[in-house]
Every structure is written in C-alpha cells, then in structure tokens.
Amino acid sequence: MKISLFSFLLLLLVLSSSSWSTLADNHEAFIQCLSQSNKTYYTPNNSSFSSILQFSIQNLMFNTTETPKPLVIVTPVSESEVQRVILCAKKTGMHVRVRSAGHDYEGLSYVSEVPFVIVDLINLRTINVDVNDKSAWVEAGSTIGELYYRIAEKSKTLGFPAGVCPTVGVGGHFSGGGYGTMMRKYGLSADNIVDARLVDANGRILDRVSMGEDLFWAIRGGGGNTFGLVLSWKIKLLDVPEKVTVFTLDKTLEQNLTKLIHKWQNVAPRFHEDLFIRIIIRRVDSSDQGGNNKQTIVASFNSLFFGGIDRLLPIMQENFPELGLRREDCIEMSWIESIMYFAGFPIEGSFDVLLSRVQPTTRYFKAKSDYVYQPIPEGGLEGIWRFFFEDEAQSSYMILTPYGGRMDEILPSDIPFPHRAGNLYKIQHLVYWDKEGEEVAERHISWIRRLYSYMAPFVSMFPRAAYVNYRDLDIGMNNKKGYTSYMQAKVWGMKYFKNNFDRLVHVKTKVDPSNFFWNEQSIPSLTS
Ligand SMILES: Cc1cc2nc3c(=O)[nH]c(=O)nc-3n(C[C@H](O)[C@H](O)[C@H](O)COP(=O)(O)OP(=O)(O)OC[C@H]3O[C@@H](n4cnc5c(N)ncnc54)[C@H](O)[C@@H]3O)c2cc1C
Ligand SMILES: *[C@@H]1O[C@H](CO)[C@@H](O)[C@H](O)[C@H]1NC(C)=O
Ligand SMILES: *[C@@H]1O[C@H](CO)[C@@H](O)[C@H](O)[C@H]1NC(C)=O
Ligand SMILES: *[C@@H]1O[C@H](CO)[C@@H](O)[C@H](O)[C@H]1NC(C)=O
Ligand SMILES: *[C@@H]1O[C@H](CO)[C@@H](O)[C@H](O)[C@H]1NC(C)=O
Ligand SMILES: *[C@@H]1O[C@H](CO)[C@@H](O)[C@H](O)[C@H]1NC(C)=O
C-alpha cells in the first residue's frame, strides 16, 4: 500500500515535470519562431510584462498573484503579424488566448490553467467610416467608445447599436452579440455585421466570401476564441435622428417602486421601438437627521427615445402614466451625447473620454444573467428586495433590459444569439466588492448564487437561458485542461445558444477540428 502510494506520487512527479519541460520547450520554440521575424512580444523577464498584462484586466478577481500568467504576450501591429503568431503557435503547439479589451467576466481572454500565450490586439484599432456607403471597417482591438467617436466625427445622423460602457472591445463584444440602448430599434451589434476578416486555425486570412456563410454565421454571436481570430468587422451604420431624448427617474420603495416595476414588465417590451426604458435596481443606505441608518431600494428608470420630447410625452402618458414623467425630467441631445450620458460622462465635456481604454473604476465582481418570459408577480419582486438588504448586497445591481421591437422580428436562428420573440426582458445580476481575499470573494459570490437560485421559478426554464457575453462558469461543468466534451458543453451551450448549439458544433468541427481555439466555454469539435 505504502509502496503503491509512493510510486503513484513518483509517477505524478515524473508526469508533471515531464509535461512541464515539454511545455517550457514549446514556449521557447514559440519564441524562437516569433524572433525569426521582428514581432513585438513580452516575456515575464521584460519590465513591461506586468503593465501590458494588467492594462486590460477589467475584473480585479483576475489581477491577483495566484492568477495563472501567460508565458508570452504578443502585441501584433498588422494582419500579417497576427497570422505569423498563429502559425508559430500552431507549429509549436502553444495554447493561445485572444484579447481585445479584456472585459470577459471570467477573464478567459487572459487567464488559463493550460500554459498559454496572449495575442493582445491592442495595437489593431484602425476604424474606417464610409459615410456614403453607411458602413465601417473596424479592427478587432478597437473599443466601442472609439467606434462611436469615429462615427460621430463623420456624421451626426449615423450610429451603431452596441454596449453602454465605452471601454468594451469589439473583438469580444460583437463575437457574443453586443447590445445597448438601441437594441429595440436595431437589434444587436452582431445583427448588423456585413463582412469580417479572420485568421483561421490554419493561419489563413479569410473574408466573408472565402470563409463561407456557415462560418460567417457562427462568428456573429457564437462566442469569441472559438472559430478563429477576428481581425476586423465590417458593420452597417444606421440612421439616428439629429435629436434624441434621454431621462433617468429614480423611484424608491416608498414611491411604489414594486408596482412600477410590475407595470414596466408589461409595457416596456411593447412600447414603440423608438422608446427604450431600462431599469437599474440597487440598495441605498442613508442616515436620517436623528442619525439612524435607513435603507431602501432605488430603481432608476433610464431611457433613450429616438425623437424629441414633444413626441415622447404623449407616448408615456398613454402607456405608462404611473411613472409620472414630466417635461423637465427630459433632455434633448445628439446621439453621441446620449452615448456620453449613458456612460456617465458630462455631456458638455469633450468626447475624447470615449477614446480612453481605462474604466473610471475597476473592481472585483461576479455577474449572472437571466431571461424573463412572464411578468414576475409583486410578491416575487418583494422577495428580491430581501436579498438586497443583506450585507453582501451593499454594492449590487440588477439591470432589467426590455426586449421587443426589432428583437422580436429577428429569427432565433438568424445568428447564433437565440434570445428573441417571447422574451419580455433580460436581467443582469451583478455584485461588486473592493477587498482582495478569498473569504470576501466567497461571501459575495455565494450571495449572487443564492439570489440566482431564488430567481429560478420566475425566469426562463429548460433551458435557463443566459447571455454568452455575460460569461458565467457556474452554469455548467467546465474542463479547465484543454478539452470539453460535447455532453459537458451542451449544458452551458443550450443556455447560451439554445437550438443553435448543434449547428455551432457542426461549424466548429469543420473549421477547427483539432480545437486549436479553445477556452473553458468554447464550442467543442466532435473530432478533437
Ligand atoms: C464594464 C463592462 C460593461 C459591459 N457592458 C456591456 C453592454 O452594455 N452590453 C453588452 O452586450 N455587453 C457588455 N459587457 C460584456 C461584454 O460584451 C463582453 O465581456 C465582451 O465579450 C467583451 O469584449 P472584449 O473584447 O472587451 O473582451 P475580451 O476579454 O478581450 O474578449 C472576450 C472573449 O472574446 C474573445 N475575443 C476577443 N477578441 C477576439 C477576436 N478578435 N477574435 C476572436 N475572439 C476574440 C476572447 O478570447 C474572450 O473569449 C460589458 C462588460 C464589462 C466588463
Ligand atoms: C520589421 O522589419 C522590417 C524590415 O527590417 C521593417 O520594414 C518593418 O517595418 C518592421 N516591422 C515592424 C512592425 O517593426
Ligand atoms: C521588452 O519588450 C519590448 C518589446 O518586445 C522590447 O522593445 C524591449 O526592449 C524589452 N525590454 C527589455 C528590458 O527586455
Ligand atoms: C529570462 O531571463 C533568464 C535569466 O535572466 C534567461 O535565462 C531566460 O532565457 C530569459 N527568458 C527569455 C524568454 O528571454
Ligand atoms: C492589479 O495588480 C497590480 C499588482 O498588484 C496593481 O499594481 C494594480 O494597481 C492592480 N490593478 C488595478 C486596476 O487595481
Ligand atoms: C402609491 O400607491 C398608492 C395606492 O395605489 C397611492 O395611493 C399612492 O399615492 C402612491 N404613492 C406614490 C408616491 O405614488
């Protein structure tokens, strides 16, 4: 018994050291391959390594000393350099993670338990806007803030539907869908992509014609780091009015918030497609004049309307008078100013802030998503408030985003993103904290998991749908060591992609049979 345990340990030691040495060799071979041409790369020896790595980390949970680090970070400056890096990785068997702007909620673009290199696209961010053609080519390392800025520089009446936070990268965002305030009018970012350039697992550069319609379908929502490395997207620019209207109205529990949210569920998904009202729910702590602590729940009704105040007010009066919207609550502005407004920047300020890749505050967080088909009863909402009054919920949010409008018209199979007609709204659950350490993380993550269990009877079932861009490694088993079986992947795959999952597996098996592009939640190849 003792002997067999000993030999078992010995075997482990031999196995781990031998695999370590092969991997070390691989990474040296990889660097050797890179150095044959003048590629910019950083190894841990290089004094810039940490700052390059940390620059695009957007969740502090993955900025700790224990977080596995890449062996090399490559920052290519041209398409042919990217191609060369992929060929070197393929030749030397190096595992690659592609990073655009690093917003992946689980850090999958820069963390791996398999030894890996990062291909960081930070230097690939040329954006060419063609106003006459109403289109733009956007390199994958660009952020959506840069994209909005470049569009507005050329036109006051063109825009593009994408996310609210300007630092999000188009590389990951468009690969998983991409939504924001224009979703009810124009759908997702991925619904408005007309061409793309990509490096496939064989190192070939392909465009829409040469990749074919199956692969072009898969990359518009099937998730990043799966079918290839996207170099750039060609998007369709969409008309926006010269004046849009925004408002944000806060309501507390004492102002009948529960009833208002209940009503919102029925009206917001059915409004005219020009009107988007989302709700951000949070707890607010304050102390009254006697110094007693008071807590309440606040819901911000946060809106973008594609038109002027005079057209908005009657629509609100007819459909949602309970909210009590007044003229003085509304502000008319240009589309690009509305981007500033939703991003939390003063609209009088310079638009240059949209070019910054640095978030105003980076924190520790965990998030989850849900889809709602039936209005949640008032009693169900009151149960949610009880979670918000717990200690861990001091900095937690629930964001309700209405569907309907254009989202109802696009078929669930048009692109891999399947959440269309039938959905009233989407929920994002979020919890933030500010202290490093496992115990703190554990408490907050457990809070959000408990809330998620509580929500089960009120949200989509079979599958319990989720949004791939709100990456959540809790929603299925994950193999962290380089291989995910079809059955393992199907659990989270059905939640993210519903009936599109099998078609994604089919495309993956065809274009990347050896599973070169892999992460814990990438679509599996049936032949690897
Ligand atoms: C603060 C914040 C705000 C957000 N707001 C919104 C929002 O309003 N709406 C919304 O829909 N989502 C939002 N998201 C989620 C966001 O859409 C996803 O996290 C998205 O995947 C981020 O893209 P990225 O390029 O920044 O991330 P990365 O972490 O760089 O990439 C995400 C995934 O895509 C892969 N990938 C990146 N670039 C490429 C490429 N060129 N080719 C192939 N694969 C690639 C990565 O390997 C990784 O798997 C937000 C996230 C954060 C952190
Ligand atoms: C690489 O080297 C070639 C030839 O020396 C040079 O023309 C080219 O500009 C270099 N590229 C980069 C990115 O430094
Ligand atoms: C770090 O890497 C960069 C890019 O490859 C290189 O220019 C620089 O000389 C390196 N610095 C050190 C100290 O090795
Ligand atoms: C890093 O530095 C060590 C010691 O200085 C050296 O042996 C090693 O070759 C270097 N690695 C790379 C990748 O430059
Ligand atoms: C990430 O960690 C490094 C090293 O501990 C630290 O210097 C840096 O400030 C951290 N990043 C953020 C955004 O806090
Ligand atoms: C809340 O609702 C009640 C009953 O529906 C109503 O009487 C009261 O005026 C409302 N309060 C506010 C602040 O709107």
mmCIF file of N, CA and C in Angstrom, residues 77-124:
data_model
loop_
_atom_site.group_PDB
_atom_site.id
_atom_site.type_symbol
_atom_site.label_atom_id
_atom_site.label_comp_id
_atom_site.label_asym_id
_atom_site.label_seq_id
_atom_site.Cartn_x
_atom_site.Cartn_y
_atom_site.Cartn_z
ATOM 1 N N VAL A 77 1.073 44.274 -34.730
ATOM 2 C CA VAL A 77 0.694 45.586 -35.255
ATOM 3 C C VAL A 77 0.099 45.518 -36.661
ATOM 4 N N SER A 78 0.049 44.324 -37.236
ATOM 5 C CA SER A 78 -0.528 44.214 -38.579
ATOM 6 C C SER A 78 -1.170 42.835 -38.731
ATOM 7 N N GLU A 79 -2.004 42.716 -39.766
ATOM 8 C CA GLU A 79 -2.672 41.436 -40.024
ATOM 9 C C GLU A 79 -1.655 40.329 -40.255
ATOM 10 N N SER A 80 -0.599 40.655 -41.001
ATOM 11 C CA SER A 80 0.364 39.591 -41.315
ATOM 12 C C SER A 80 1.117 39.162 -40.058
ATOM 13 N N GLU A 81 1.314 40.081 -39.121
ATOM 14 C CA GLU A 81 1.937 39.680 -37.851
ATOM 15 C C GLU A 81 1.024 38.738 -37.063
ATOM 16 N N VAL A 82 -0.256 39.041 -37.035
ATOM 17 C CA VAL A 82 -1.196 38.156 -36.340
ATOM 18 C C VAL A 82 -1.131 36.759 -36.957
ATOM 19 N N GLN A 83 -1.156 36.761 -38.265
ATOM 20 C CA GLN A 83 -1.120 35.493 -38.999
ATOM 21 C C GLN A 83 0.123 34.689 -38.626
ATOM 22 N N ARG A 84 1.263 35.379 -38.571
ATOM 23 C CA ARG A 84 2.541 34.750 -38.230
ATOM 24 C C ARG A 84 2.498 34.173 -36.801
ATOM 25 N N VAL A 85 1.923 34.915 -35.873
ATOM 26 C CA VAL A 85 1.839 34.469 -34.482
ATOM 27 C C VAL A 85 1.005 33.195 -34.390
ATOM 28 N N ILE A 86 -0.124 33.176 -35.113
ATOM 29 C CA ILE A 86 -0.993 31.995 -35.082
ATOM 30 C C ILE A 86 -0.262 30.795 -35.693
ATOM 31 N N LEU A 87 0.461 31.039 -36.786
ATOM 32 C CA LEU A 87 1.219 29.943 -37.411
ATOM 33 C C LEU A 87 2.293 29.413 -36.469
ATOM 34 N N CYS A 88 3.003 30.315 -35.764
ATOM 35 C CA CYS A 88 4.029 29.882 -34.809
ATOM 36 C C CYS A 88 3.396 29.069 -33.679
ATOM 37 N N ALA A 89 2.243 29.519 -33.182
ATOM 38 C CA ALA A 89 1.584 28.821 -32.080
ATOM 39 C C ALA A 89 1.140 27.435 -32.526
ATOM 40 N N LYS A 90 0.605 27.385 -33.733
ATOM 41 C CA LYS A 90 0.139 26.110 -34.282
ATOM 42 C C LYS A 90 1.316 25.135 -34.420
ATOM 43 N N LYS A 91 2.410 25.650 -34.986
ATOM 44 C CA LYS A 91 3.579 24.815 -35.253
ATOM 45 C C LYS A 91 4.187 24.266 -33.962
ATOM 46 N N THR A 92 4.201 25.103 -32.902
ATOM 47 C CA THR A 92 4.888 24.699 -31.676
ATOM 48 C C THR A 92 3.914 24.181 -30.622
ATOM 49 N N GLY A 93 2.624 24.073 -30.967
ATOM 50 C CA GLY A 93 1.635 23.544 -30.026
ATOM 51 C C GLY A 93 1.372 24.447 -28.831
ATOM 52 N N MET A 94 1.529 25.759 -29.020
ATOM 53 C CA MET A 94 1.255 26.690 -27.913
ATOM 54 C C MET A 94 -0.236 26.986 -27.841
ATOM 55 N N HIS A 95 -0.753 27.046 -26.623
ATOM 56 C CA HIS A 95 -2.155 27.426 -26.451
ATOM 57 C C HIS A 95 -2.274 28.957 -26.476
ATOM 58 N N VAL A 96 -3.265 29.447 -27.228
ATOM 59 C CA VAL A 96 -3.428 30.894 -27.436
ATOM 60 C C VAL A 96 -4.713 31.406 -26.802
ATOM 61 N N ARG A 97 -4.658 32.562 -26.164
ATOM 62 C CA ARG A 97 -5.875 33.296 -25.789
ATOM 63 C C ARG A 97 -5.841 34.640 -26.501
ATOM 64 N N VAL A 98 -6.947 34.979 -27.150
ATOM 65 C CA VAL A 98 -7.036 36.233 -27.884
ATOM 66 C C VAL A 98 -7.671 37.279 -26.977
ATOM 67 N N ARG A 99 -7.065 38.457 -26.930
ATOM 68 C CA ARG A 99 -7.648 39.513 -26.102
ATOM 69 C C ARG A 99 -7.851 40.775 -26.931
ATOM 70 N N SER A 100 -9.054 41.330 -26.804
ATOM 71 C CA SER A 100 -9.339 42.596 -27.481
ATOM 72 C C SER A 100 -9.273 43.707 -26.431
ATOM 73 N N ALA A 101 -10.291 43.816 -25.569
ATOM 74 C CA ALA A 101 -10.202 44.814 -24.498
ATOM 75 C C ALA A 101 -10.404 44.202 -23.102
ATOM 76 N N GLY A 102 -10.423 42.877 -23.013
ATOM 77 C CA GLY A 102 -10.328 42.205 -21.714
ATOM 78 C C GLY A 102 -11.541 42.245 -20.797
ATOM 79 N N HIS A 103 -12.755 42.492 -21.353
ATOM 80 C CA HIS A 103 -13.925 42.600 -20.473
ATOM 81 C C HIS A 103 -14.572 41.271 -20.116
ATOM 82 N N ASP A 104 -14.039 40.178 -20.629
ATOM 83 C CA ASP A 104 -14.625 38.880 -20.302
ATOM 84 C C ASP A 104 -14.825 38.764 -18.784
ATOM 85 N N TYR A 105 -16.067 38.440 -18.375
ATOM 86 C CA TYR A 105 -16.407 38.435 -16.941
ATOM 87 C C TYR A 105 -15.602 37.411 -16.156
ATOM 88 N N GLU A 106 -15.178 36.317 -16.829
ATOM 89 C CA GLU A 106 -14.399 35.292 -16.137
ATOM 90 C C GLU A 106 -12.927 35.356 -16.537
ATOM 91 N N GLY A 107 -12.538 36.440 -17.191
ATOM 92 C CA GLY A 107 -11.123 36.644 -17.532
ATOM 93 C C GLY A 107 -10.572 35.665 -18.554
ATOM 94 N N LEU A 108 -11.466 35.036 -19.349
ATOM 95 C CA LEU A 108 -10.987 33.966 -20.224
ATOM 96 C C LEU A 108 -10.040 34.435 -21.332
ATOM 97 N N SER A 109 -9.989 35.733 -21.592
ATOM 98 C CA SER A 109 -9.086 36.215 -22.642
ATOM 99 C C SER A 109 -7.648 36.364 -22.156
ATOM 100 N N TYR A 110 -7.422 36.213 -20.853
ATOM 101 C CA TYR A 110 -6.052 36.391 -20.352
ATOM 102 C C TYR A 110 -5.707 35.474 -19.176
ATOM 103 N N VAL A 111 -6.587 34.502 -18.866
ATOM 104 C CA VAL A 111 -6.303 33.536 -17.804
ATOM 105 C C VAL A 111 -6.535 32.135 -18.360
ATOM 106 N N SER A 112 -5.598 31.216 -18.102
ATOM 107 C CA SER A 112 -5.803 29.822 -18.486
ATOM 108 C C SER A 112 -4.973 28.936 -17.580
ATOM 109 N N GLU A 113 -5.528 27.795 -17.232
ATOM 110 C CA GLU A 113 -4.746 26.863 -16.419
ATOM 111 C C GLU A 113 -3.847 25.984 -17.282
ATOM 112 N N VAL A 114 -4.050 26.032 -18.580
ATOM 113 C CA VAL A 114 -3.129 25.376 -19.516
ATOM 114 C C VAL A 114 -2.089 26.441 -19.878
ATOM 115 N N PRO A 115 -0.772 26.108 -19.876
ATOM 116 C CA PRO A 115 0.234 27.118 -20.234
ATOM 117 C C PRO A 115 -0.133 27.792 -21.558
ATOM 118 N N PHE A 116 -0.011 29.112 -21.624
ATOM 119 C CA PHE A 116 -0.597 29.821 -22.770
ATOM 120 C C PHE A 116 0.131 31.110 -23.091
ATOM 121 N N VAL A 117 -0.166 31.642 -24.286
ATOM 122 C CA VAL A 117 0.284 32.975 -24.657
ATOM 123 C C VAL A 117 -0.948 33.824 -24.959
ATOM 124 N N ILE A 118 -0.806 35.126 -24.751
ATOM 125 C CA ILE A 118 -1.894 36.043 -25.100
ATOM 126 C C ILE A 118 -1.549 36.744 -26.404
ATOM 127 N N VAL A 119 -2.491 36.728 -27.337
ATOM 128 C CA VAL A 119 -2.369 37.605 -28.501
ATOM 129 C C VAL A 119 -3.257 38.805 -28.189
ATOM 130 N N ASP A 120 -2.612 39.914 -27.846
ATOM 131 C CA ASP A 120 -3.337 41.108 -27.416
ATOM 132 C C ASP A 120 -3.464 42.046 -28.613
ATOM 133 N N LEU A 121 -4.709 42.354 -28.979
ATOM 134 C CA LEU A 121 -4.956 43.113 -30.215
ATOM 135 C C LEU A 121 -4.959 44.622 -30.012
ATOM 136 N N ILE A 122 -4.399 45.064 -28.887
ATOM 137 C CA ILE A 122 -4.477 46.480 -28.526
ATOM 138 C C ILE A 122 -3.937 47.421 -29.606
ATOM 139 N N ASN A 123 -3.016 46.922 -30.433
ATOM 140 C CA ASN A 123 -2.463 47.798 -31.486
ATOM 141 C C ASN A 123 -3.233 47.744 -32.801
ATOM 142 N N LEU A 124 -4.276 46.925 -32.846
ATOM 143 C CA LEU A 124 -5.055 46.834 -34.087
ATOM 144 C C LEU A 124 -6.373 47.547 -33.890
#
